[in-house]
Coordinates of C-alpha atoms in Angstrom, one line a residue:
X28 CA 17.0 -6.3 19.4
X29 CA 14.7 -7.8 21.8
X30 CA 12.0 -5.7 23.2
X31 CA 9.9 -6.8 26.0
X32 CA 6.5 -5.2 27.4
X33 CA 6.8 -3.3 30.7
X34 CA 5.5 -5.1 33.8
X35 CA 1.9 -4.3 34.9
X36 CA 3.1 -2.4 38.1
X37 CA 4.9 0.0 35.8
X38 CA 2.2 0.3 33.2
X39 CA -0.3 1.3 35.9
X40 CA 1.6 4.2 36.2
X41 CA 1.0 5.4 32.9
X42 CA -2.0 8.1 32.4
X43 CA -3.1 7.3 29.0
X44 CA -6.5 6.2 27.9
X45 CA -5.5 2.6 28.3
X46 CA -4.7 2.9 31.8
X47 CA -7.0 5.4 33.1
X48 CA -10.5 4.1 31.5
X49 CA -10.9 1.1 33.9
X50 CA -10.0 0.2 37.7
X51 CA -6.6 -1.4 38.6
X52 CA -8.4 -4.8 38.7
X53 CA -9.3 -4.8 34.9
X54 CA -6.6 -6.1 32.3
X55 CA -7.2 -3.4 29.6
X56 CA -6.7 -5.2 26.1
X57 CA -9.4 -2.9 24.2
X58 CA -7.5 0.4 22.8
X59 CA -4.6 0.2 20.3
X60 CA -1.9 1.2 22.5
X61 CA 1.4 -0.9 23.1
X62 CA 2.5 -1.9 26.5
X63 CA 6.2 -1.8 25.4
X64 CA 8.6 0.9 26.5
X65 CA 9.3 4.0 24.1
X66 CA 12.0 3.5 21.6
X67 CA 15.4 4.9 22.7
X68 CA 15.9 7.1 19.8
X69 CA 12.5 8.9 20.1
X70 CA 12.9 9.4 23.6
X71 CA 16.5 10.9 23.3
X72 CA 15.0 13.3 20.3
X73 CA 12.1 14.2 22.7
X74 CA 14.5 15.0 25.7
X75 CA 16.9 16.9 23.5
X76 CA 13.7 19.0 22.3
X77 CA 12.5 19.8 25.8
X78 CA 16.0 20.8 26.9
X79 CA 16.4 23.2 24.0
X80 CA 12.8 24.4 24.8
X81 CA 11.7 23.5 21.2
X82 CA 8.3 23.6 22.0
X83 CA 7.0 26.0 19.3
X84 CA 5.0 25.4 16.4
X85 CA 6.0 23.1 13.5
X86 CA 8.1 24.5 10.8
X87 CA 6.6 24.6 7.6
X88 CA 9.7 23.1 5.6
X89 CA 11.0 20.2 7.9
X90 CA 12.6 16.8 7.3
X91 CA 9.6 14.4 8.0
X92 CA 9.0 13.9 4.0
X93 CA 12.5 12.9 3.7
X94 CA 12.5 10.6 6.6
X95 CA 9.4 8.9 5.5
X96 CA 10.5 8.7 2.1
X97 CA 13.7 6.8 3.3
X98 CA 11.9 4.5 5.4
X99 CA 9.4 3.5 2.7
X100 CA 11.9 2.6 0.3
X101 CA 13.7 0.6 2.8
X102 CA 10.7 -1.2 4.3
X103 CA 8.7 -1.7 1.2
X104 CA 10.6 -0.7 -2.1
X105 CA 8.3 2.2 -2.1
X106 CA 9.7 5.4 -4.0
X107 CA 8.0 8.3 -2.3
X108 CA 8.6 12.0 -3.5
X109 CA 9.4 13.9 0.0
X110 CA 7.8 16.8 -1.8
X111 CA 4.4 14.8 -1.9
X112 CA 4.2 14.4 1.8
X113 CA 2.1 16.7 4.0
X114 CA 1.3 16.5 7.6
X115 CA -1.4 17.1 10.0
X116 CA -2.7 16.2 13.6
X117 CA -3.5 12.4 13.2
X118 CA -4.8 10.1 10.7
X119 CA -8.4 10.7 11.7
X120 CA -8.0 14.3 10.7
X121 CA -6.2 13.2 7.7
X122 CA -8.9 11.2 6.6
X123 CA -11.7 13.7 7.1
X124 CA -9.9 16.3 5.4
X125 CA -9.1 14.3 2.4
X126 CA -12.8 13.1 2.1
X127 CA -14.0 16.6 2.5
X128 CA -11.8 17.4 -0.4
X129 CA -12.6 14.7 -2.7
X130 CA -16.4 14.7 -2.4
X131 CA -19.3 16.9 -2.6
X132 CA -21.6 17.0 0.7
X133 CA -23.9 14.3 0.6
X134 CA -22.1 11.9 -1.6
X135 CA -21.5 8.3 -0.8
X136 CA -18.4 7.0 0.6
X137 CA -17.5 3.0 0.8
X138 CA -16.1 1.2 3.9
X139 CA -15.3 -2.4 4.3
X140 CA -16.8 -3.7 7.5
X141 CA -16.0 -5.1 9.8
X142 CA -13.7 -1.8 10.3
X143 CA -12.2 0.6 12.8
X144 CA -15.2 2.1 14.5
X145 CA -14.2 5.8 13.8
X146 CA -14.7 5.1 10.3
X147 CA -18.4 5.6 10.6
X148 CA -18.1 8.9 12.2
X149 CA -15.3 10.3 10.1
X150 CA -17.2 9.9 6.7
X151 CA -20.2 12.2 8.1
X152 CA -17.8 14.4 9.8
X153 CA -16.5 15.1 6.2
X154 CA -19.8 15.6 4.8
X155 CA -20.3 12.0 3.2
X156 CA -22.8 9.1 3.7
X157 CA -21.6 5.6 4.7
X158 CA -22.0 2.7 2.3
X159 CA -20.9 -0.5 3.5
X160 CA -19.4 -3.2 1.3
X161 CA -18.3 -5.9 4.0
X162 CA -15.2 -7.9 3.4
X163 CA -15.7 -11.7 2.4
X164 CA -14.1 -14.3 3.8
X165 CA -13.1 -17.6 2.0
X166 CA -10.6 -20.6 2.0
X167 CA -7.9 -18.4 1.3
X168 CA -8.5 -15.5 3.8
X169 CA -10.2 -12.2 3.8
X170 CA -10.5 -10.1 0.5
X171 CA -12.5 -7.1 -0.7
X172 CA -15.8 -7.9 -2.6
X173 CA -14.7 -6.2 -5.8
X174 CA -18.1 -6.9 -7.3
X175 CA -20.0 -5.3 -4.4
X176 CA -17.4 -2.4 -4.5
X177 CA -18.0 -1.9 -8.2
X178 CA -21.8 -2.0 -7.6
X179 CA -21.4 0.8 -5.0
X180 CA -18.9 2.9 -7.5
X181 CA -21.6 2.5 -10.0
X182 CA -24.3 3.7 -7.9
X183 CA -22.7 6.6 -7.4
X184 CA -20.1 6.5 -4.5
X185 CA -17.5 9.1 -4.8
X186 CA -14.8 8.1 -2.4
X187 CA -13.7 4.7 -0.9
X188 CA -12.0 4.6 2.8
X189 CA -9.7 1.6 2.4
X190 CA -8.0 0.2 5.5
X191 CA -4.7 -1.5 4.6
X192 CA -3.6 -3.5 6.8
X193 CA -7.1 -3.7 7.8
X194 CA -8.2 -3.2 11.3
X195 CA -9.5 -5.3 13.2
X196 CA -8.6 -8.1 11.2
X197 CA -4.8 -7.6 10.7
X198 CA -5.0 -8.4 6.9
X199 CA -2.6 -6.6 4.5
X200 CA -4.5 -6.5 1.3
X201 CA -3.3 -8.3 -1.5
X202 CA -1.9 -6.6 -4.5
X203 CA -4.3 -8.0 -6.7
X204 CA -7.2 -6.8 -4.7
X205 CA -5.5 -3.2 -4.6
X206 CA -4.7 -3.3 -8.4
X207 CA -8.4 -4.1 -9.1
X208 CA -9.5 -1.3 -6.7
X209 CA -7.3 1.1 -8.5
X210 CA -8.6 0.2 -12.2
X211 CA -12.3 0.6 -10.5
X212 CA -11.5 3.8 -9.0
X213 CA -10.2 4.8 -12.6
X214 CA -13.2 3.8 -14.5
X215 CA -15.8 5.4 -12.1
X216 CA -13.5 8.5 -11.0
X217 CA -13.5 7.5 -7.4
X218 CA -11.0 9.0 -4.8
X219 CA -9.3 6.3 -2.8
X220 CA -8.3 7.1 0.8
X221 CA -6.0 4.5 2.1
X222 CA -5.6 4.3 5.8
X223 CA -1.9 2.7 6.2
X224 CA -1.3 3.3 9.8
X225 CA -0.7 -0.3 10.7
X226 CA 1.9 -0.9 7.7
X227 CA 5.2 -0.8 9.7
X228 CA 3.7 -3.5 12.1
X229 CA 3.5 -6.1 9.2
X230 CA 4.4 -9.6 10.3
X231 CA 7.4 -11.6 8.9
X232 CA 4.9 -13.9 6.8
X233 CA 2.8 -11.2 5.5
X234 CA 3.4 -8.8 2.7
X235 CA 2.4 -5.0 3.0
X236 CA 1.5 -3.4 -0.3
X237 CA 1.4 0.6 -0.3
X238 CA -2.0 1.3 -2.5
X239 CA -0.1 3.9 -4.5
X240 CA 2.5 1.8 -5.6
X241 CA 0.4 -0.7 -7.6
X242 CA -0.3 1.2 -10.6
X243 CA -0.5 4.8 -12.1
X244 CA -4.1 4.5 -11.7
X245 CA -3.6 4.0 -7.8
X246 CA -1.4 7.0 -7.7
X247 CA -3.8 9.2 -9.8
X248 CA -6.8 8.4 -7.5
X249 CA -5.1 7.6 -4.2
X250 CA -4.1 9.3 -1.2
X251 CA -2.2 7.5 1.7
X252 CA -2.9 8.5 5.2
X253 CA -0.3 6.9 7.8
X254 CA 1.7 7.9 10.9
X255 CA 4.2 6.5 13.2
X256 CA 1.6 6.5 16.0
X257 CA 0.8 2.8 16.2
X258 CA 4.0 1.3 15.1
X259 CA 6.0 3.3 17.9
X260 CA 3.1 4.0 20.2
X261 CA 3.2 7.7 19.9
X262 CA -0.5 8.7 19.1
X263 CA -0.7 11.3 22.0
X264 CA 2.1 13.2 20.3
X265 CA -0.1 14.3 17.2
X266 CA 1.7 13.7 13.9
X267 CA 0.0 12.1 10.6
X268 CA 1.1 12.0 7.0
X269 CA -0.8 12.4 3.8
X270 CA 1.0 11.1 1.0
X271 CA 0.4 11.4 -2.6
X272 CA 1.6 10.1 -5.8
X273 CA 0.3 12.6 -8.7
X274 CA -0.1 16.3 -9.5
X275 CA -3.9 15.6 -9.2
X276 CA -3.7 14.5 -5.7
X277 CA -1.1 16.7 -4.5
X278 CA -3.0 19.6 -5.5
X279 CA -6.1 18.0 -3.6
X280 CA -4.1 18.1 -0.3
X281 CA -2.5 21.5 -1.1
X282 CA -5.9 22.8 -1.3
X283 CA -6.8 21.9 2.1
X284 CA -7.1 24.9 4.7
X285 CA -3.4 26.1 5.9
X286 CA -4.8 25.1 9.4
X287 CA -4.8 21.5 8.7
X288 CA -0.9 21.6 8.3
X289 CA -0.6 23.8 11.6
X290 CA -2.2 21.3 13.7
X291 CA 0.6 18.9 13.5
X292 CA 2.4 18.6 16.8
X293 CA 5.9 19.8 17.1
X294 CA 6.6 16.8 19.4
X295 CA 4.7 14.6 17.2
X296 CA 7.0 15.7 14.0
X297 CA 10.1 15.5 16.0
X298 CA 9.2 11.8 17.3
X299 CA 8.1 10.8 14.0
X300 CA 11.3 11.7 12.2
X301 CA 13.2 9.8 14.7
X302 CA 10.9 6.8 14.3
X303 CA 11.7 6.5 10.4
X304 CA 15.3 7.4 10.8
X305 CA 16.3 5.3 13.8
X306 CA 13.4 3.3 15.0
X307 CA 13.7 0.4 12.7
X308 CA 15.7 -2.0 15.2
X309 CA 13.3 -1.4 17.6
X310 CA 10.2 -2.0 15.5
X311 CA 11.8 -5.3 14.4
X312 CA 12.0 -6.2 17.9
X313 CA 8.3 -5.3 18.5
X314 CA 7.1 -7.2 15.6
X315 CA 9.2 -10.6 16.5
X316 CA 7.4 -10.1 20.4
X317 CA 3.9 -9.6 18.4
X318 CA 4.4 -12.9 16.3
X319 CA 5.2 -14.9 19.3
X320 CA 2.3 -13.5 21.1
X321 CA -0.1 -14.2 18.4
X322 CA 1.1 -17.8 18.2
X323 CA 0.5 -18.0 22.1
X324 CA -2.9 -16.6 21.8
X325 CA -3.9 -19.2 19.3
X326 CA -2.6 -21.8 21.6
X327 CA -4.6 -20.2 24.6
X328 CA -7.7 -19.8 22.7
X329 CA -7.7 -23.5 21.4
X330 CA -6.9 -24.8 24.9
X331 CA -9.2 -22.9 27.2
X332 CA -12.0 -21.2 24.9
X333 CA -13.3 -24.3 22.8
X334 CA -15.4 -23.2 19.9
X335 CA -14.0 -19.7 19.9
X336 CA -12.7 -18.4 16.5
X337 CA -9.6 -16.5 15.9
X338 CA -7.4 -16.4 12.6
X339 CA -3.9 -15.1 13.2
X340 CA -3.2 -11.8 11.9
X341 CA -0.6 -10.9 9.4
X342 CA 0.1 -7.3 10.7
X343 CA -0.5 -5.4 13.9
X344 CA -1.3 -6.4 17.3
X345 CA -5.1 -6.9 17.1
X346 CA -6.9 -10.2 17.2
X347 CA -10.5 -10.6 15.7
X348 CA -12.1 -12.9 18.2
X349 CA -15.1 -15.0 17.1
X350 CA -17.0 -15.7 20.4
X351 CA -20.4 -16.4 19.1
X352 CA -20.1 -20.1 20.1
X353 CA -19.7 -18.8 24.0
X354 CA -23.1 -17.7 24.1
X355 CA -22.2 -14.3 25.4
X356 CA -24.6 -12.5 22.9
X357 CA -23.9 -9.9 20.2
X358 CA -21.5 -8.0 22.5
X359 CA -19.3 -10.4 24.2
X360 CA -17.4 -7.7 25.7
X361 CA -19.8 -6.8 28.2
X362 CA -19.5 -10.1 29.7
X363 CA -15.8 -10.3 29.5
X364 CA -15.7 -7.0 31.4
X365 CA -18.1 -7.9 34.1
X366 CA -17.2 -11.8 34.7
X367 CA -13.7 -11.7 33.7
X368 CA -12.5 -8.0 34.4
X369 CA -11.0 -8.1 30.8
X370 CA -11.7 -5.0 28.7
X371 CA -12.1 -6.0 25.1
X372 CA -13.4 -3.8 22.1
X373 CA -16.8 -4.3 21.5
X374 CA -17.3 -6.2 18.2
X375 CA -20.5 -4.4 17.2
X376 CA -18.8 -1.3 16.8
X377 CA -16.9 -2.6 14.0
X378 CA -20.3 -2.6 12.1
X379 CA -22.9 -5.5 11.6
X380 CA -20.5 -8.3 10.8
X381 CA -19.1 -7.7 14.4
X382 CA -22.0 -9.1 16.3
X383 CA -20.6 -12.0 18.5
X384 CA -17.0 -10.7 18.1
X385 CA -14.5 -8.9 20.2
X386 CA -11.2 -7.1 19.5
X387 CA -8.3 -8.0 21.5
X388 CA -4.7 -6.2 21.8
X389 CA -2.3 -8.6 22.5
X390 CA 0.6 -5.8 22.2
X391 CA 1.5 -6.8 25.9
X392 CA 3.3 -9.3 27.8
X393 CA 2.9 -13.2 27.5
X394 CA 1.8 -13.1 31.2
X395 CA -0.8 -10.4 30.6
X396 CA -2.1 -12.4 27.5
X397 CA -2.1 -15.7 29.5
X398 CA -3.9 -14.1 32.7
X399 CA -6.4 -12.7 30.1
X400 CA -7.6 -15.9 28.6
X401 CA -7.4 -17.8 31.8
X402 CA -9.9 -15.1 33.2
X403 CA -12.1 -15.6 30.2
X404 CA -12.0 -19.4 30.5
X405 CA -12.9 -19.1 34.2
X406 CA -15.9 -16.8 33.0
X407 CA -17.1 -19.3 30.6
X408 CA -16.8 -22.2 33.2
X409 CA -18.5 -20.3 36.0
X410 CA -21.3 -18.3 34.4
X411 CA -23.0 -17.2 37.8
X412 CA -19.8 -15.7 39.1
X413 CA -20.0 -11.9 38.5
X414 CA -16.3 -11.0 38.7
X415 CA -13.2 -12.9 38.6
X416 CA -10.1 -10.8 40.1
X417 CA -6.7 -12.8 40.3
X418 CA -3.1 -11.3 40.4
X419 CA -1.0 -14.5 39.7
X420 CA 2.1 -13.9 37.4
X421 CA 0.4 -11.0 35.0
X422 CA 0.8 -8.4 38.3

């Protein structure tokens, strides 16, 4: 089915973070919220819940595990035991509670920079200490630095917070890298918490491989944390999953305080079940729109921002822009906002490798995307101007 983004006039009536953080003259392309209308099956499920006043606590036994297991098998050929699916508030809470159970306070936890900024806060919240092993970029694209990872494990790291597909790069980790990670985790008895929230948004030319599916070692040492929040734009409804593939990791999740599960939002649960059961046609339409946008973005950057770098992602709706050649400093998002009135996510927040970079959300209309790059190009060509405010077709 065709899915198109809402017009700016309607989007600006939304009250979420994306549309209330900046004045109306700013194009907000920073936070990971989509501009598409809510999938109809989700809207219908929520309206039905309101009409029956179904606004209480989540039931301890529900249909989320079965819905996700069926989706995972259809989408990725991954066989999930519904009995090994637990829920909580959101992916960040799932990460914190999983790490907290997997380590002793003060233990080292590895992350791969540049990476989703909250990772730097979630690890210490769980009692761990961050160890950075940056991803490597070669002729074949991005990859995990397996030698660096092993060195960190050998030095005593007790957990690895994996991002698959990787945010902000839109890179689905290769089956070879994931298999090697599982082997290292087994060798050094390290727990792997794999954030797979962007997996449903893998593009037609990308391949997502669930970490737990690559080998018995992965299932023995891993926990998948995921949600319908990013793919179906329902983050505010609060529901995330913790999926395991072994009795060892099932016991780890089951040992979490009961309140971890009770924090699941009732509307989030209802919406997630609807998404996994009936939301695939909408999802396919969104992915097709995102693939068209990522190509358009490459054309716009090449034509209007000479010297800027951009590798088209194979998953999600986030572009990692290399703006070092523009001379806009370590954090080019500052100039983008001040001179172009375009809000981007600051690259340095993703770790030291993010200096000179910015993350752009292209989960919007082609018109908004074109206007954003036009504004950035104008700011580059007219460096003495403090702001560029235009409406044009994006309005």
